Amino acid sequence: MSTGSTRAIALALAANGGIAVSKFGVFLLTGSSSLLTEAIHSTADCANQVLLFLGMRQGTRPAGPKHPLGHGQAAFVASFLVALLLFSVGGLYSLVEGIHKIRHPEQPHHLGWAVALLVFAILLEGASLRGALRAAEPERHGRSLVRYLRQSSRTELVVVLAEDIAALLGLVFALAAVLLTLATGNPVWDGVGSVAIGLLLIAVALFVGVEVASLLMNEAPPLALRAALRSAVEEAPAVDQVLGLVAVVVGSDRLMVALKVKFRDQPSGAALVVAINALERDLHQRFPQIQHLFVEPDEA
């Protein structure tokens, strides 16, 4: 398992666990709808991080007769389940709770405690997000955060980043709702905060779900990586022409690559085996993420 991803998940789990307990405590004290939805959100995030860790662990199991390409996509399955939980437990519950509070407002109390907790939670979530960004930095290669989230196959880290961003924005929404309730005395703002948090979580869940579903349906790696693969094959001394290249993501930073190649001088027998083996060694060395490589010699 990736050390950076494991550290990011552990940091997010510790932060969300502490925040969830604190939010439930202050909700019981204040009766704030925004705090209740945030507490549910943090609890769901804790379950999500456990799922991600189990998916990563399952993904490290070696290939076998039943799973000849390995178990790398277990992390994708776990990430998709996380998106479903985020959508249902987090987003839909917050939306329903917020609409209920808008239609039947109840005046929360002791909101000073809520403000203090939310400021503290924002600091903790900020630390968690900073840790996740640091873990992703070696893989981003200068790409924007949105582009990285859309292109990375390290879904466990993508989900942690998306959850941390959603949690941080959700806390800001909750803080704004509590402050508006405190300033105006109108409890409807508390319900509005819950609705905003619910819509945010649904949007993030849909984004994560669409991206992970694409990986589960045998998504190709980014175009730049495919171009680099083709270029590396064409540079091989024994290769005359690349007739076909298929690359598929089969796990977090894991690829399966199938090549159809025309070799120079049309070698056969032992000479062909030597040429194929040399090409495979070079590609494995230059692209360590290739887990499965198949080379088929052919003519144009």
Protein backbone atom coordinates (compact mmCIF):
# COMPACT_ATOMS: atom_id res chain seq x y z
CA MET A 1 0.00 0.00 0.00
CA SER A 2 1.12 3.57 -0.69
CA THR A 3 2.65 5.12 2.43
CA GLY A 4 1.41 8.58 1.46
CA SER A 5 -2.17 7.37 0.91
CA THR A 6 -2.18 5.38 4.17
CA ARG A 7 -0.92 8.40 6.11
CA ALA A 8 -3.53 10.67 4.50
CA ILE A 9 -6.35 8.23 5.34
CA ALA A 10 -5.14 7.82 8.94
CA LEU A 11 -4.92 11.60 9.40
CA ALA A 12 -8.41 12.10 7.93
CA LEU A 13 -9.85 9.34 10.15
CA ALA A 14 -8.32 10.83 13.30
CA ALA A 15 -9.53 14.33 12.44
CA ASN A 16 -13.07 13.24 11.49
CA GLY A 17 -13.40 10.98 14.53
CA GLY A 18 -12.55 13.80 16.93
CA ILE A 19 -14.72 16.28 15.05
CA ALA A 20 -17.73 13.91 14.93
CA VAL A 21 -17.70 13.35 18.71
CA SER A 22 -17.37 17.10 19.33
CA LYS A 23 -20.19 17.96 16.89
CA PHE A 24 -22.61 15.50 18.45
CA GLY A 25 -21.80 16.89 21.90
CA VAL A 26 -22.35 20.50 20.89
CA PHE A 27 -25.50 19.56 18.90
CA LEU A 28 -27.01 18.09 22.07
CA LEU A 29 -26.16 21.36 23.81
CA THR A 30 -27.40 23.76 21.11
CA GLY A 31 -29.98 21.84 19.04
CA SER A 32 -28.45 23.28 15.84
CA SER A 33 -29.59 21.51 12.66
CA SER A 34 -26.40 22.51 10.83
CA LEU A 35 -24.31 20.90 13.55
CA LEU A 36 -26.36 17.69 13.44
CA THR A 37 -25.90 17.37 9.68
CA GLU A 38 -22.19 18.11 10.06
CA ALA A 39 -21.95 15.44 12.80
CA ILE A 40 -23.62 12.90 10.51
CA HIS A 41 -21.26 13.97 7.71
CA SER A 42 -18.17 13.46 9.89
CA THR A 43 -19.42 10.04 11.07
CA ALA A 44 -20.00 8.99 7.47
CA ASP A 45 -16.49 10.20 6.60
CA CYS A 46 -15.04 7.96 9.34
CA ALA A 47 -16.82 4.95 7.85
CA ASN A 48 -15.59 6.00 4.43
CA GLN A 49 -11.97 6.09 5.53
CA VAL A 50 -12.24 2.59 7.02
CA LEU A 51 -13.69 1.40 3.69
CA LEU A 52 -10.84 3.03 1.77
CA PHE A 53 -8.23 1.37 3.98
CA LEU A 54 -9.85 -2.05 3.54
CA GLY A 55 -10.00 -1.50 -0.23
CA MET A 56 -6.31 -0.56 -0.35
CA ARG A 57 -5.41 -3.64 1.69
CA GLN A 58 -7.52 -5.90 -0.53
CA GLY A 59 -5.90 -4.36 -3.62
CA THR A 60 -2.42 -5.52 -2.56
CA ARG A 61 -3.36 -9.20 -2.75
CA PRO A 62 -1.45 -11.04 -5.48
CA ALA A 63 -2.98 -12.33 -8.70
CA GLY A 64 -4.45 -15.83 -8.73
CA PRO A 65 -6.41 -18.19 -10.99
CA LYS A 66 -9.70 -16.45 -10.22
CA HIS A 67 -8.24 -12.92 -10.54
CA PRO A 68 -5.37 -13.20 -13.05
CA LEU A 69 -4.92 -9.40 -13.23
CA GLY A 70 -4.78 -9.08 -9.44
CA HIS A 71 -7.10 -7.30 -7.01
CA GLY A 72 -6.07 -3.73 -7.77
CA GLN A 73 -9.60 -2.63 -8.60
CA ALA A 74 -10.72 -3.40 -5.03
CA ALA A 75 -9.68 0.17 -4.19
CA PHE A 76 -11.99 1.41 -6.96
CA VAL A 77 -14.92 -0.60 -5.57
CA ALA A 78 -14.29 0.81 -2.07
CA SER A 79 -14.11 4.34 -3.47
CA PHE A 80 -17.41 3.86 -5.32
CA LEU A 81 -19.07 2.64 -2.10
CA VAL A 82 -17.71 5.75 -0.38
CA ALA A 83 -19.36 7.92 -3.05
CA LEU A 84 -22.68 6.13 -2.43
CA LEU A 85 -22.39 6.67 1.34
CA LEU A 86 -21.46 10.30 0.88
CA PHE A 87 -24.48 10.79 -1.40
CA SER A 88 -27.02 8.94 0.75
CA VAL A 89 -25.93 9.25 4.38
CA GLY A 90 -24.30 12.65 4.03
CA GLY A 91 -25.97 14.53 1.20
CA LEU A 92 -29.58 13.31 1.19
CA TYR A 93 -29.89 13.28 4.98
CA SER A 94 -28.55 16.84 5.24
CA LEU A 95 -30.92 17.99 2.49
CA VAL A 96 -34.00 16.41 4.10
CA GLU A 97 -33.05 17.66 7.57
CA GLY A 98 -32.47 21.19 6.26
CA ILE A 99 -35.82 21.33 4.43
CA HIS A 100 -37.55 20.10 7.59
CA LYS A 101 -35.90 22.83 9.68
CA ILE A 102 -36.85 25.51 7.13
CA ARG A 103 -40.50 24.39 7.17
CA HIS A 104 -40.58 23.85 10.94
CA PRO A 105 -37.87 26.13 12.39
CA GLU A 106 -36.70 25.59 15.96
CA GLN A 107 -34.66 28.20 17.78
CA PRO A 108 -31.19 26.77 18.63
CA HIS A 109 -29.45 27.91 21.81
CA HIS A 110 -25.92 28.29 23.23
CA LEU A 111 -24.69 29.10 19.71
CA GLY A 112 -21.42 30.47 21.07
CA TRP A 113 -20.36 26.87 21.69
CA ALA A 114 -21.27 26.01 18.11
CA VAL A 115 -19.14 28.85 16.74
CA ALA A 116 -16.16 27.77 18.87
CA LEU A 117 -16.49 24.14 17.78
CA LEU A 118 -16.82 25.01 14.10
CA VAL A 119 -13.71 27.21 14.18
CA PHE A 120 -11.80 24.36 15.91
CA ALA A 121 -13.13 21.83 13.34
CA ILE A 122 -12.08 24.08 10.45
CA LEU A 123 -8.52 24.09 11.81
CA LEU A 124 -8.51 20.27 12.12
CA GLU A 125 -9.94 19.75 8.64
CA GLY A 126 -7.42 22.22 7.25
CA ALA A 127 -4.61 20.13 8.76
CA SER A 128 -6.12 16.95 7.27
CA LEU A 129 -6.44 18.58 3.83
CA ARG A 130 -2.86 19.85 4.02
CA GLY A 131 -1.66 16.29 4.75
CA ALA A 132 -3.64 14.87 1.81
CA LEU A 133 -2.29 17.55 -0.54
CA ARG A 134 1.25 16.78 0.60
CA ALA A 135 0.70 13.05 -0.07
CA ALA A 136 -0.58 13.84 -3.58
CA GLU A 137 2.20 16.27 -4.45
CA PRO A 138 4.70 13.70 -5.86
CA GLU A 139 2.05 12.39 -8.28
CA ARG A 140 0.54 15.73 -9.35
CA HIS A 141 3.60 16.84 -11.39
CA GLY A 142 2.42 20.44 -11.46
CA ARG A 143 -1.13 19.58 -12.58
CA SER A 144 -3.99 21.65 -11.19
CA LEU A 145 -5.92 20.03 -8.35
CA VAL A 146 -9.06 19.54 -10.46
CA ARG A 147 -7.06 17.95 -13.29
CA TYR A 148 -5.28 15.67 -10.82
CA LEU A 149 -8.58 14.57 -9.25
CA ARG A 150 -9.96 13.72 -12.71
CA GLN A 151 -6.88 11.88 -14.00
CA SER A 152 -5.39 10.07 -11.00
CA SER A 153 -5.99 6.34 -10.58
CA ARG A 154 -5.02 6.54 -6.89
CA THR A 155 -8.70 6.75 -5.98
CA GLU A 156 -8.21 6.38 -2.23
CA LEU A 157 -6.22 9.62 -2.19
CA VAL A 158 -8.64 11.32 -4.58
CA VAL A 159 -11.55 10.43 -2.28
CA VAL A 160 -9.73 11.70 0.82
CA LEU A 161 -8.96 14.98 -0.96
CA ALA A 162 -12.55 15.35 -2.19
CA GLU A 163 -13.94 14.54 1.26
CA ASP A 164 -11.59 16.97 3.00
CA ILE A 165 -12.48 19.77 0.57
CA ALA A 166 -16.20 19.04 1.02
CA ALA A 167 -15.81 18.87 4.80
CA LEU A 168 -13.94 22.17 4.94
CA LEU A 169 -16.52 23.94 2.75
CA GLY A 170 -19.34 22.31 4.73
CA LEU A 171 -17.90 23.64 7.97
CA VAL A 172 -17.69 27.12 6.45
CA PHE A 173 -21.37 26.83 5.39
CA ALA A 174 -22.35 25.65 8.88
CA LEU A 175 -20.40 28.47 10.53
CA ALA A 176 -22.06 31.03 8.24
CA ALA A 177 -25.51 29.58 9.06
CA VAL A 178 -24.86 29.67 12.81
CA LEU A 179 -23.51 33.24 12.68
CA LEU A 180 -26.51 34.40 10.63
CA THR A 181 -28.86 32.71 13.09
CA LEU A 182 -26.99 34.34 15.97
CA ALA A 183 -27.06 37.78 14.31
CA THR A 184 -30.68 37.78 13.10
CA GLY A 185 -32.37 35.52 15.62
CA ASN A 186 -34.00 33.74 12.66
CA PRO A 187 -33.63 29.91 12.97
CA VAL A 188 -34.44 29.43 9.28
CA TRP A 189 -30.78 30.19 8.50
CA ASP A 190 -29.83 27.02 10.39
CA GLY A 191 -31.95 24.97 7.99
CA VAL A 192 -30.55 26.84 5.00
CA GLY A 193 -27.06 25.86 6.16
CA SER A 194 -28.07 22.19 6.23
CA VAL A 195 -29.51 22.41 2.70
CA ALA A 196 -26.30 24.02 1.42
CA ILE A 197 -24.21 21.30 3.07
CA GLY A 198 -26.44 18.59 1.57
CA LEU A 199 -26.18 20.00 -1.95
CA LEU A 200 -22.39 20.27 -1.57
CA LEU A 201 -22.05 16.64 -0.46
CA ILE A 202 -24.31 15.40 -3.27
CA ALA A 203 -22.20 17.31 -5.83
CA VAL A 204 -18.94 15.88 -4.47
CA ALA A 205 -20.41 12.36 -4.29
CA LEU A 206 -21.55 12.56 -7.92
CA PHE A 207 -18.12 13.80 -9.02
CA VAL A 208 -16.31 10.98 -7.19
CA GLY A 209 -18.84 8.39 -8.37
CA VAL A 210 -18.52 9.35 -12.05
CA GLU A 211 -14.70 9.36 -11.94
CA VAL A 212 -14.45 6.01 -10.13
CA ALA A 213 -17.12 4.38 -12.33
CA SER A 214 -15.03 5.29 -15.37
CA LEU A 215 -12.03 3.48 -13.85
CA LEU A 216 -14.18 0.43 -13.09
CA MET A 217 -15.13 0.36 -16.78
CA ASN A 218 -11.49 -0.12 -17.88
CA GLU A 219 -10.48 3.51 -18.36
CA ALA A 220 -7.29 4.27 -20.30
CA PRO A 221 -4.50 6.23 -18.57
CA PRO A 222 -4.01 9.92 -19.46
CA LEU A 223 -3.15 10.73 -23.08
CA ALA A 224 0.31 12.03 -22.14
CA LEU A 225 1.22 8.68 -20.55
CA ARG A 226 -0.04 6.75 -23.57
CA ALA A 227 2.02 8.98 -25.86
CA ALA A 228 5.09 8.39 -23.68
CA LEU A 229 4.51 4.62 -23.85
CA ARG A 230 4.22 4.69 -27.64
CA SER A 231 7.33 6.86 -27.93
CA ALA A 232 9.32 4.50 -25.69
CA VAL A 233 8.35 1.48 -27.81
CA GLU A 234 9.22 3.29 -31.05
CA GLU A 235 12.65 4.20 -29.64
CA ALA A 236 13.54 0.54 -29.02
CA PRO A 237 16.35 -0.52 -31.44
CA ALA A 238 14.56 -3.71 -32.52
CA VAL A 239 11.18 -2.04 -33.20
CA ASP A 240 10.28 -0.82 -36.66
CA GLN A 241 6.68 0.30 -36.04
CA VAL A 242 3.98 0.30 -33.35
CA LEU A 243 0.89 -1.20 -34.96
CA GLY A 244 -1.35 -1.04 -31.90
CA LEU A 245 -1.24 -0.04 -28.22
CA VAL A 246 -3.93 -0.65 -25.61
CA ALA A 247 -3.36 0.54 -22.03
CA VAL A 248 -5.91 0.02 -19.24
CA VAL A 249 -5.87 1.09 -15.58
CA VAL A 250 -6.22 -2.05 -13.43
CA GLY A 251 -5.54 -0.55 -10.01
CA SER A 252 -4.14 2.42 -8.16
CA ASP A 253 -1.18 3.44 -10.31
CA ARG A 254 -1.25 0.03 -12.05
CA LEU A 255 -1.50 -0.59 -15.78
CA MET A 256 -2.08 -3.44 -18.18
CA VAL A 257 -0.49 -2.77 -21.59
CA ALA A 258 -0.97 -4.80 -24.79
CA LEU A 259 1.21 -4.04 -27.82
CA LYS A 260 1.17 -5.08 -31.46
CA VAL A 261 4.65 -4.42 -32.86
CA LYS A 262 6.48 -4.81 -36.16
CA PHE A 263 10.12 -5.68 -35.48
CA ARG A 264 13.03 -4.78 -37.75
CA ASP A 265 14.42 -7.53 -39.98
CA GLN A 266 11.44 -9.75 -39.05
CA PRO A 267 13.21 -11.95 -36.46
CA SER A 268 11.82 -15.38 -35.69
CA GLY A 269 12.37 -18.16 -33.19
CA ALA A 270 14.93 -17.42 -30.47
CA ALA A 271 15.80 -14.02 -31.99
CA LEU A 272 12.17 -12.91 -31.72
CA VAL A 273 12.00 -14.04 -28.08
CA VAL A 274 15.16 -12.05 -27.30
CA ALA A 275 13.74 -8.94 -28.99
CA ILE A 276 10.43 -9.18 -27.10
CA ASN A 277 12.14 -9.79 -23.76
CA ALA A 278 14.46 -6.81 -24.27
CA LEU A 279 11.48 -4.56 -25.08
CA GLU A 280 9.58 -5.77 -22.01
CA ARG A 281 12.55 -5.18 -19.70
CA ASP A 282 13.00 -1.65 -21.02
CA LEU A 283 9.32 -0.77 -20.63
CA HIS A 284 9.09 -2.22 -17.10
CA GLN A 285 12.15 -0.21 -16.12
CA ARG A 286 10.86 3.06 -17.58
CA PHE A 287 7.24 2.57 -16.49
CA PRO A 288 7.17 0.72 -13.14
CA GLN A 289 3.38 1.11 -12.97
CA ILE A 290 3.02 -1.52 -15.72
CA GLN A 291 1.87 -4.68 -13.93
CA HIS A 292 0.95 -6.74 -16.98
CA LEU A 293 2.61 -6.40 -20.41
CA PHE A 294 1.77 -8.35 -23.54
CA VAL A 295 3.71 -7.96 -26.82
CA GLU A 296 2.40 -9.43 -30.08
CA PRO A 297 4.70 -9.38 -33.11
CA ASP A 298 2.98 -8.66 -36.40
CA GLU A 299 3.47 -7.12 -39.83
CA ALA A 300 2.02 -3.84 -41.06
